[in-house]
XYZ file of N, CA and C in Angstrom:
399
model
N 121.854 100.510 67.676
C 121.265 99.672 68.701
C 121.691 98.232 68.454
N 122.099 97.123 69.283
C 122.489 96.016 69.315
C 121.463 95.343 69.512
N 121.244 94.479 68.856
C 120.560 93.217 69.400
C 118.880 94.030 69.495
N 118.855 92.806 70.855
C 117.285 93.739 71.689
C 117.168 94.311 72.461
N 118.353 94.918 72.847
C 118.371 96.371 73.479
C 117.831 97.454 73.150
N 117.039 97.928 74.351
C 115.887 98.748 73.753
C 116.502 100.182 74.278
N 116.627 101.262 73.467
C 116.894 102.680 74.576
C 115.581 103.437 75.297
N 116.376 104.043 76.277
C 115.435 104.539 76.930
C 113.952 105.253 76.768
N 114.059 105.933 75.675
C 112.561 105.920 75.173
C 112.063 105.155 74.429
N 112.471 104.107 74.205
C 111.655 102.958 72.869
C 111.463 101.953 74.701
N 111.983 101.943 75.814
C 111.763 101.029 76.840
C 110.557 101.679 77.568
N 110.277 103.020 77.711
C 109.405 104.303 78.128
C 108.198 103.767 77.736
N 107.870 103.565 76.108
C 107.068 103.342 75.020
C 106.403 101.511 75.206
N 107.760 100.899 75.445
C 107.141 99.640 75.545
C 106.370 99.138 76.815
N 107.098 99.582 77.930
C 106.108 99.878 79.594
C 105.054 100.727 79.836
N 104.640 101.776 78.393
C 103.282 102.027 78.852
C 102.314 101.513 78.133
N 102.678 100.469 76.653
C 101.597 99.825 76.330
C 101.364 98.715 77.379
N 102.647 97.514 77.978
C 102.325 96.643 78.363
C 101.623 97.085 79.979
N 101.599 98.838 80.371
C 100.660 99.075 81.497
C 99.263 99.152 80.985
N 99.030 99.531 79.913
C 98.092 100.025 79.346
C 97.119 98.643 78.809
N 98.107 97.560 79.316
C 97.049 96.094 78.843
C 96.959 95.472 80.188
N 97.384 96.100 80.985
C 96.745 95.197 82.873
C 98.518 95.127 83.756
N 99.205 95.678 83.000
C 100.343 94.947 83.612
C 101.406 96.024 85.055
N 101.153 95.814 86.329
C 101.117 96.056 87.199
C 102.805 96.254 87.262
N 103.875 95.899 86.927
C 105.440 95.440 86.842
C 105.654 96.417 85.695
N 104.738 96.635 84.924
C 105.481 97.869 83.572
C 105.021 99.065 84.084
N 103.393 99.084 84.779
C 103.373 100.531 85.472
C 104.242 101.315 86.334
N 104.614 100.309 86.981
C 105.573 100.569 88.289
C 107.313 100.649 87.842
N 107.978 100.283 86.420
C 109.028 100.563 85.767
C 108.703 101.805 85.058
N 107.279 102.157 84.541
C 107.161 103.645 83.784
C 107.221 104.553 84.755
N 106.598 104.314 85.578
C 106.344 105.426 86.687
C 107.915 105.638 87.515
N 108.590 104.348 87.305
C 109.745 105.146 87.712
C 110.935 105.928 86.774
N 110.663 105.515 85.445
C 111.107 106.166 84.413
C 110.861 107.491 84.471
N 109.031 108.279 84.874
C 108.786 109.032 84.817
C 109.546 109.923 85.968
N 109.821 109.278 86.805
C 110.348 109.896 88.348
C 111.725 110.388 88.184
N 112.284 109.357 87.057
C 113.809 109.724 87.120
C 114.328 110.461 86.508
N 113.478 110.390 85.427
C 113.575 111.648 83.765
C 114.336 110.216 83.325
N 113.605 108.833 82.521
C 114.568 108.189 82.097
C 114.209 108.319 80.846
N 114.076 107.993 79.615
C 113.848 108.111 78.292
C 112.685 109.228 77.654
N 113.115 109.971 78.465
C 112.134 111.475 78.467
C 112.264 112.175 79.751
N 111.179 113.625 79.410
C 111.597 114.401 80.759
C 111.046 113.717 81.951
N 111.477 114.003 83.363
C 111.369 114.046 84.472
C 109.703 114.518 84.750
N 109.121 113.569 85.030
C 107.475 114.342 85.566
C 106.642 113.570 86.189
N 106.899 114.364 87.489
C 106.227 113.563 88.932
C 104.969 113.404 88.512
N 103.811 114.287 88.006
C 102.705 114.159 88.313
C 102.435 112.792 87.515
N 103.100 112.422 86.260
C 103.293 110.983 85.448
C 103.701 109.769 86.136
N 104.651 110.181 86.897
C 105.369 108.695 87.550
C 103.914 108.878 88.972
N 103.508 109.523 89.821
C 102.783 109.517 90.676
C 101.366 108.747 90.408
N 101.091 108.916 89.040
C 99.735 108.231 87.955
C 100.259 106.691 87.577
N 101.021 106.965 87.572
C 101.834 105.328 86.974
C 101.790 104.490 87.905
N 102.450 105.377 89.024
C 102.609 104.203 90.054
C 101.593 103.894 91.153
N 100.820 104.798 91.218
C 99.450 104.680 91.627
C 98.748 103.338 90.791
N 98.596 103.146 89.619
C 98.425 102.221 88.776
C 99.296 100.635 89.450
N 100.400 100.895 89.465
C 101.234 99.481 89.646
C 100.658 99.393 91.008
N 100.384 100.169 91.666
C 100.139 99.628 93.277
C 98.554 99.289 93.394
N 97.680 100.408 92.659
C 96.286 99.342 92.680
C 96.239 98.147 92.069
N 98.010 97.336 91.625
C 97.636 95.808 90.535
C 98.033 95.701 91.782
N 99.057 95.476 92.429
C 99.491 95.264 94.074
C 100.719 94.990 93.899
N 101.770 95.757 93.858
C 102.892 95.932 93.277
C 103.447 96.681 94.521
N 104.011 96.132 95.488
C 104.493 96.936 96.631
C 105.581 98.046 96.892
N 106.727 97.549 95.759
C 107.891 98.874 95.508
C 106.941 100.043 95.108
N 106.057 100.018 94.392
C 105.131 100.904 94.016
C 104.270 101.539 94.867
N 103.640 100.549 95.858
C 103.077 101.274 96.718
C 104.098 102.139 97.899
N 104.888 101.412 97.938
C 106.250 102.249 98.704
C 107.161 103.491 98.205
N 106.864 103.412 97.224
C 107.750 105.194 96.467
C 106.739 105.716 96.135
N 105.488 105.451 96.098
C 103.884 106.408 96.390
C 103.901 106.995 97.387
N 103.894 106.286 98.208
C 103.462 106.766 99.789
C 104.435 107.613 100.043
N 106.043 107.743 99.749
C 106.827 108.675 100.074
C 106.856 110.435 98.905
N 106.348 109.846 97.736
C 106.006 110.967 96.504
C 104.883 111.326 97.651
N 103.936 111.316 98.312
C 102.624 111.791 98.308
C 102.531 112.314 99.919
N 103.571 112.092 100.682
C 103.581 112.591 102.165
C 103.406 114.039 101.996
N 104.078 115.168 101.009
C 103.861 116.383 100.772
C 102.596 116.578 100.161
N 101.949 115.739 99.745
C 100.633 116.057 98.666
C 99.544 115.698 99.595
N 99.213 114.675 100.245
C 98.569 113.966 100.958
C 98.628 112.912 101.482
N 99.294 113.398 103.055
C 99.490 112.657 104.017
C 98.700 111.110 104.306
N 97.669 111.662 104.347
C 96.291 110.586 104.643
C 96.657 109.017 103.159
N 97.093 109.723 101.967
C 97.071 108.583 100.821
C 98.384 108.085 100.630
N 99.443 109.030 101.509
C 101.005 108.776 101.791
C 100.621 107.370 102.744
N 99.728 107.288 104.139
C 99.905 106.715 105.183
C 98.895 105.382 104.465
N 97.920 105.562 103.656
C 96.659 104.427 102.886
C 98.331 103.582 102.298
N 99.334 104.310 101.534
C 100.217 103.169 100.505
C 101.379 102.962 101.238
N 101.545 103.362 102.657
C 102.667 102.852 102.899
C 102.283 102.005 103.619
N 101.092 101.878 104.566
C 100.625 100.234 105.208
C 100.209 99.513 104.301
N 99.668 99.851 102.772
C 99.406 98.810 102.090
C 101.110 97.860 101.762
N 101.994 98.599 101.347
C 103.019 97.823 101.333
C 103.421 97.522 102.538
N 103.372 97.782 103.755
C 103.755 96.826 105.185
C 102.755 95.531 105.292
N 101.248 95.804 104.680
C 100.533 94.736 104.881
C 100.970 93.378 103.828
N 102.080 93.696 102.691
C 102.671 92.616 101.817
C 103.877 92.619 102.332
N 104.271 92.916 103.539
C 105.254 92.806 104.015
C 106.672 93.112 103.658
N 106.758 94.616 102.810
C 107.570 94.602 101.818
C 108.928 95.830 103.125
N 110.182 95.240 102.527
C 111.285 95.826 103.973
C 111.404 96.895 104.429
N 111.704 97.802 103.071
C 111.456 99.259 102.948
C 110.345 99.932 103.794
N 109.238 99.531 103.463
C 107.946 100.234 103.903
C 108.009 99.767 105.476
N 108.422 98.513 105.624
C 108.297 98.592 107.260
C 109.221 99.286 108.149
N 110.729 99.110 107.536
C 111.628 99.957 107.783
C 110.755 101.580 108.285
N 110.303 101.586 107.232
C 109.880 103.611 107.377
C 108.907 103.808 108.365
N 107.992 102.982 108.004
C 107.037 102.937 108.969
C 107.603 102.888 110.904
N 108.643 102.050 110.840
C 109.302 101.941 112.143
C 109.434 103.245 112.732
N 110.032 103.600 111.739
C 111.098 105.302 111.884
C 109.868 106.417 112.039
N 108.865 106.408 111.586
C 108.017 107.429 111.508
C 106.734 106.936 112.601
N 106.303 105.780 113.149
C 105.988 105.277 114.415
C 106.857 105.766 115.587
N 108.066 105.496 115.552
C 108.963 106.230 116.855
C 109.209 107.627 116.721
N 109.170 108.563 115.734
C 108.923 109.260 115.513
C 107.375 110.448 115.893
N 106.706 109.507 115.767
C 105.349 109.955 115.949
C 104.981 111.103 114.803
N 105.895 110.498 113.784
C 105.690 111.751 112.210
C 104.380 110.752 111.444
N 104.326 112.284 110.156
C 103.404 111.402 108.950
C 102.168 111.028 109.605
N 101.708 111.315 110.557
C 100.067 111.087 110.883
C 100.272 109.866 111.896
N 100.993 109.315 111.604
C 101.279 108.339 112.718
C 101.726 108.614 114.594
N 100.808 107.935 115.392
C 100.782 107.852 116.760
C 102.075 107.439 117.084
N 102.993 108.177 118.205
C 104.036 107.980 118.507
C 104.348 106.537 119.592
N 104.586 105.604 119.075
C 104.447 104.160 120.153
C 106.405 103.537 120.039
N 106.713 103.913 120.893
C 107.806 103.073 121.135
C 108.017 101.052 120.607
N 106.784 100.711 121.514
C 106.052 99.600 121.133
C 105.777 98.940 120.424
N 105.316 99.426 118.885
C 104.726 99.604 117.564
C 105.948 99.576 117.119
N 107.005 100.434 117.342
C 108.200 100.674 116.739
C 109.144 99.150 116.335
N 109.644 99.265 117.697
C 110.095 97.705 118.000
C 109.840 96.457 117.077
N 108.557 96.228 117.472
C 107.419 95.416 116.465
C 108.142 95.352 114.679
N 108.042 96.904 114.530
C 107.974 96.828 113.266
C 109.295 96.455 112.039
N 109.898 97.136 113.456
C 111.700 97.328 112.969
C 112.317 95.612 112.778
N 111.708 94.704 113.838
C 112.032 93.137 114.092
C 111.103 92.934 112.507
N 109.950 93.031 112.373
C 109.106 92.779 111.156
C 109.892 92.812 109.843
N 110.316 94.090 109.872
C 111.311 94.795 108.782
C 112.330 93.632 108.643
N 113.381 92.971 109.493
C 114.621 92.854 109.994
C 114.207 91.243 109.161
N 113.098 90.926 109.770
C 112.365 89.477 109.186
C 112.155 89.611 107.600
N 111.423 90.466 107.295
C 111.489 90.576 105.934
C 112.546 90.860 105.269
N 113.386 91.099 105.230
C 114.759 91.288 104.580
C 115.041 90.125 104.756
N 114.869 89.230 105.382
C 115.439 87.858 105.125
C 114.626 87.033 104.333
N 113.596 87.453 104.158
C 112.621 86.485 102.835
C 112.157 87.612 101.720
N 112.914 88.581 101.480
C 112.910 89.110 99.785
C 112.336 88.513 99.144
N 111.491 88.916 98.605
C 110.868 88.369 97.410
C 111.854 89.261 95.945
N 111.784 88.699 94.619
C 112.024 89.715 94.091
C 110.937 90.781 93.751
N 111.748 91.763 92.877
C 110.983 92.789 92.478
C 110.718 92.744 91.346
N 109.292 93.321 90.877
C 108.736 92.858 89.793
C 109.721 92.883 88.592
């Protein structure tokens, strides 16, 4: 190992103490560790707990790869985290939301209207990125 380069399970290890002390940005890097199989195995029901975690600190990439993990599990807590990340205005989530509004998928009322709206919303937010945690 060089320097302070950490490998993938000593980085696994260090993002779930610093979740495990309040930190909303390491939940939401474990939980995607857990999603990807990164410094250990692959395990949704872990990254789904994790990132549930980063999104109740209010961590919006988090609430946005929730809401898409959980459309097969529960629709209703898929549709609760993907307007929570449209309500922080995050691109992705409005993006989807657009697509699944014109759509009239995912529990969502089919509005042409709404669509429009959301897709310009989306189009706006991509131009003021915030970074990611």
């Amino acid at each position: 190992m060089r320097g302070a380069v950490a490998s993938q399970p000593q980085a696994r290890a260090l993002f779930k103490v610093a979740a495990q002390q309040g930190s909303g940005p390491a939940a939401y890097y474990l939980g995607l560790m857990h999603k990807n199989g990164l410094g250990g195995p692959l395990d949704t029901a872990s990254a789904i707990s994790w990132l549930a975690l980063a999104a109740q600190r209010g961590v919006a990439p988090a609430m946005f790869i929730l809401a898409n993990l959980l459309q097969t599990i529960d629709e209703t807590q898929a549709r609760h985290w993907l307007d929570a990340a449209c309500a922080q205005e995050y691109p992705e989530a409005l993006m989807q939301k657009a697509i699944v509004t014109k759509d009239g998928t995912m529990g969502y009322e089919r509005s042409e209207a709404q669509s429009a709206l959301l897709f310009r919303m989306a189009e706006h937010a991509m131009g003021h990125r915030g970074q990611e945690p």
